[in-house]
mmCIF file of C-alpha atoms in Angstrom:
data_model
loop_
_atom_site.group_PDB
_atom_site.id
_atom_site.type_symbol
_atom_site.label_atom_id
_atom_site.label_comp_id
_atom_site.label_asym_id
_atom_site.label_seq_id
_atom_site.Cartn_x
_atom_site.Cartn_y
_atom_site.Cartn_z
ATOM 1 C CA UNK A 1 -39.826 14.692 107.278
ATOM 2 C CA UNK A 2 -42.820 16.089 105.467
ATOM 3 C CA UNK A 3 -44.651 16.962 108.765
ATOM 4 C CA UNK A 4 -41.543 19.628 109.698
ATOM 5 C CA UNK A 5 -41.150 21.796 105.616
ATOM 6 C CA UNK A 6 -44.201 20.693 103.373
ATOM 7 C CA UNK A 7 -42.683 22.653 100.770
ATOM 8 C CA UNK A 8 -39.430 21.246 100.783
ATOM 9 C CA UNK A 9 -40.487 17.981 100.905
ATOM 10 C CA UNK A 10 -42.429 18.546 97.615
ATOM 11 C CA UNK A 11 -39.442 20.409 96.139
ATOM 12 C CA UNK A 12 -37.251 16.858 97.431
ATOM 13 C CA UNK A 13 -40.176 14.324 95.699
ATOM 14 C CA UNK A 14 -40.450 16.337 92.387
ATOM 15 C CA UNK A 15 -36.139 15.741 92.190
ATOM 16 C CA UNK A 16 -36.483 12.746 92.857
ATOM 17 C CA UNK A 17 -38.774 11.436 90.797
ATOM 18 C CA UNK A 18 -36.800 13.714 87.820
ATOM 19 C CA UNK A 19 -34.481 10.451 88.243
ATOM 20 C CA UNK A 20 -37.286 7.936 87.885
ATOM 21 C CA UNK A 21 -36.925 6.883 91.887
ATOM 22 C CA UNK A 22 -40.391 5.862 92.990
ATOM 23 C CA UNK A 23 -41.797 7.432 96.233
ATOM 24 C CA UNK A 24 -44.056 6.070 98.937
ATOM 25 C CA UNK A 25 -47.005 7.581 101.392
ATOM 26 C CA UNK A 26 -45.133 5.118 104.476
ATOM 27 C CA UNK A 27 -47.812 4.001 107.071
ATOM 28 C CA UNK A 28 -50.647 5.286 105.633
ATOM 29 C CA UNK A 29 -53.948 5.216 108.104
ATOM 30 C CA UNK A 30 -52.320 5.902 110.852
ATOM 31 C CA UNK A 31 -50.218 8.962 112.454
ATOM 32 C CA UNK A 32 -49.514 11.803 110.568
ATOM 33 C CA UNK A 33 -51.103 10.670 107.258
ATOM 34 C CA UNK A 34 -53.587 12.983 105.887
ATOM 35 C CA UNK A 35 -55.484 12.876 102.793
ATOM 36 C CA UNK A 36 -53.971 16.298 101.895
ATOM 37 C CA UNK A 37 -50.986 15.050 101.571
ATOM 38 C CA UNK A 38 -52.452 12.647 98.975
ATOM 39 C CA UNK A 39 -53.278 15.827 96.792
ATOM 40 C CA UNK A 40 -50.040 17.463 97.543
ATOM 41 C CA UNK A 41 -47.217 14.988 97.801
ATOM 42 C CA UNK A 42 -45.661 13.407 94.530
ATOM 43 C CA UNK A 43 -45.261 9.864 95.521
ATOM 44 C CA UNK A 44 -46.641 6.737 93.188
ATOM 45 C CA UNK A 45 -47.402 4.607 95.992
ATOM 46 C CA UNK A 46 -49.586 4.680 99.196
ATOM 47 C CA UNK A 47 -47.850 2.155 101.656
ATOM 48 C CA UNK A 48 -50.680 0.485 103.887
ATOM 49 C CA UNK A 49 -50.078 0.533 108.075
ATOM 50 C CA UNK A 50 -48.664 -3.023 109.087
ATOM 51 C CA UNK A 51 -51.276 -2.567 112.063
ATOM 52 C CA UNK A 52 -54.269 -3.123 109.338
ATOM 53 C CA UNK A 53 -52.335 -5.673 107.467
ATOM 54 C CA UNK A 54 -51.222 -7.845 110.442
ATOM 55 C CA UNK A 55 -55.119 -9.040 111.991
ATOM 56 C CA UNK A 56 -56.962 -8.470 108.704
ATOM 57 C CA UNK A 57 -57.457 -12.564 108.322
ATOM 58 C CA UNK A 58 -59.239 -12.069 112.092
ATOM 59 C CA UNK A 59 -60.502 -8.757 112.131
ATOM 60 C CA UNK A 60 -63.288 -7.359 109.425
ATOM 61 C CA UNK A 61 -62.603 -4.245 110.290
ATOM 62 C CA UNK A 62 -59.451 -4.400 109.478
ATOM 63 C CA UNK A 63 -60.151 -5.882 105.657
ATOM 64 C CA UNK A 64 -62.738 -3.314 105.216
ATOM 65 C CA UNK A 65 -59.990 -0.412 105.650
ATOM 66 C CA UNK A 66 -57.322 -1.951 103.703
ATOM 67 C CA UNK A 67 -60.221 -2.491 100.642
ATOM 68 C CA UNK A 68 -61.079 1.137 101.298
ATOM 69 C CA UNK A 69 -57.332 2.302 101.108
ATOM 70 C CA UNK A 70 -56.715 0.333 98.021
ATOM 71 C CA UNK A 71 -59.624 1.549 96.381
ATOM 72 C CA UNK A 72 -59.234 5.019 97.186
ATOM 73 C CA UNK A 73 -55.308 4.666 96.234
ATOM 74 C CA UNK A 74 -56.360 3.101 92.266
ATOM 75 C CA UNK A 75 -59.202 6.078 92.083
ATOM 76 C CA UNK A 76 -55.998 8.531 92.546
ATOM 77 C CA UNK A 77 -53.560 6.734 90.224
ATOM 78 C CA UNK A 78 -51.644 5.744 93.610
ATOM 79 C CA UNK A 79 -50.319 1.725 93.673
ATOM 80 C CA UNK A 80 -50.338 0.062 97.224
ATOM 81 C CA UNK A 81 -47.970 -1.706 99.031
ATOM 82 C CA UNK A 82 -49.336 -3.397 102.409
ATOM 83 C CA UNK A 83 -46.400 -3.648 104.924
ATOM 84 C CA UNK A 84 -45.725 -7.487 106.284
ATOM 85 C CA UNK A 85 -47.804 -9.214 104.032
ATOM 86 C CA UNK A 86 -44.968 -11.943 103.775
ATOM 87 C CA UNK A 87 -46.247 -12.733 107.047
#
Protein backbone atom coordinates (compact mmCIF):
# COMPACT_ATOMS: atom_id res chain seq x y z
CA UNK A 1 0.00 0.00 0.00
CA UNK A 2 2.65 2.49 0.98
CA UNK A 3 5.00 1.43 -1.90
CA UNK A 4 2.08 2.69 -4.65
CA UNK A 5 1.01 6.80 -2.78
CA UNK A 6 3.65 7.56 0.05
CA UNK A 7 1.72 10.51 0.73
CA UNK A 8 -1.49 9.04 1.14
CA UNK A 9 -0.41 6.47 3.14
CA UNK A 10 0.95 9.06 5.65
CA UNK A 11 -2.24 11.12 5.31
CA UNK A 12 -4.18 7.29 6.13
CA UNK A 13 -1.57 6.59 9.40
CA UNK A 14 -1.86 10.19 10.85
CA UNK A 15 -6.14 9.39 10.79
CA UNK A 16 -5.68 6.63 12.11
CA UNK A 17 -3.76 7.04 14.82
CA UNK A 18 -6.21 10.42 15.55
CA UNK A 19 -8.41 7.32 16.87
CA UNK A 20 -5.70 5.81 19.03
CA UNK A 21 -5.39 2.56 16.45
CA UNK A 22 -1.78 1.45 16.65
CA UNK A 23 0.13 0.93 13.33
CA UNK A 24 2.81 -1.53 12.31
CA UNK A 25 6.13 -1.48 9.85
CA UNK A 26 4.80 -5.46 8.65
CA UNK A 27 7.87 -7.62 7.62
CA UNK A 28 10.43 -5.45 8.36
CA UNK A 29 14.09 -6.63 6.88
CA UNK A 30 12.94 -7.87 4.09
CA UNK A 31 11.12 -6.59 0.71
CA UNK A 32 10.11 -3.27 0.40
CA UNK A 33 11.13 -2.06 3.90
CA UNK A 34 13.35 0.86 3.92
CA UNK A 35 14.70 2.79 6.68
CA UNK A 36 13.05 5.91 5.13
CA UNK A 37 10.06 4.80 5.75
CA UNK A 38 11.08 4.56 9.43
CA UNK A 39 11.53 8.48 9.35
CA UNK A 40 8.45 9.01 7.36
CA UNK A 41 5.72 6.59 8.27
CA UNK A 42 3.65 7.11 11.59
CA UNK A 43 3.43 3.64 12.89
CA UNK A 44 4.41 2.66 16.78
CA UNK A 45 5.63 -0.62 15.95
CA UNK A 46 8.32 -2.24 13.66
CA UNK A 47 7.02 -5.89 13.01
CA UNK A 48 10.18 -8.25 12.62
CA UNK A 49 10.28 -10.75 9.21
CA UNK A 50 9.07 -14.34 10.36
CA UNK A 51 12.14 -15.47 8.08
CA UNK A 52 14.64 -14.00 10.95
CA UNK A 53 12.43 -15.13 13.71
CA UNK A 54 11.83 -18.74 12.52
CA UNK A 55 15.93 -20.21 12.52
CA UNK A 56 17.20 -17.63 15.02
CA UNK A 57 17.64 -20.62 17.84
CA UNK A 58 20.02 -22.28 14.80
CA UNK A 59 21.26 -19.52 12.95
CA UNK A 60 23.56 -16.52 14.61
CA UNK A 61 23.02 -14.61 11.97
CA UNK A 62 19.77 -14.58 12.29
CA UNK A 63 19.84 -13.43 16.28
CA UNK A 64 22.31 -10.85 15.43
CA UNK A 65 19.66 -9.07 12.99
CA UNK A 66 16.71 -9.42 15.10
CA UNK A 67 19.06 -7.74 18.22
CA UNK A 68 20.01 -5.14 15.63
CA UNK A 69 16.28 -4.48 14.59
CA UNK A 70 15.16 -4.29 18.13
CA UNK A 71 17.76 -2.05 19.08
CA UNK A 72 17.50 0.21 16.31
CA UNK A 73 13.47 0.09 16.76
CA UNK A 74 13.85 1.29 20.97
CA UNK A 75 16.62 4.07 19.69
CA UNK A 76 13.52 5.43 17.44
CA UNK A 77 10.74 5.12 20.03
CA UNK A 78 9.42 2.13 17.70
CA UNK A 79 8.13 -1.26 19.89
CA UNK A 80 8.74 -4.69 18.09
CA UNK A 81 6.71 -7.41 17.41
CA UNK A 82 8.63 -10.62 15.94
CA UNK A 83 6.15 -12.61 13.72
CA UNK A 84 5.72 -16.55 14.87
CA UNK A 85 7.40 -16.39 17.95
CA UNK A 86 4.57 -18.71 19.42
CA UNK A 87 6.37 -21.15 17.48
Amino acid sequence: MVIGNLENAINVLNKLKRYSIDTASDDFGTGYSSLIYLRRLPVEFIKIDKSFVADADVVSESETIIRAISAMAKSLGFKTIAERVET
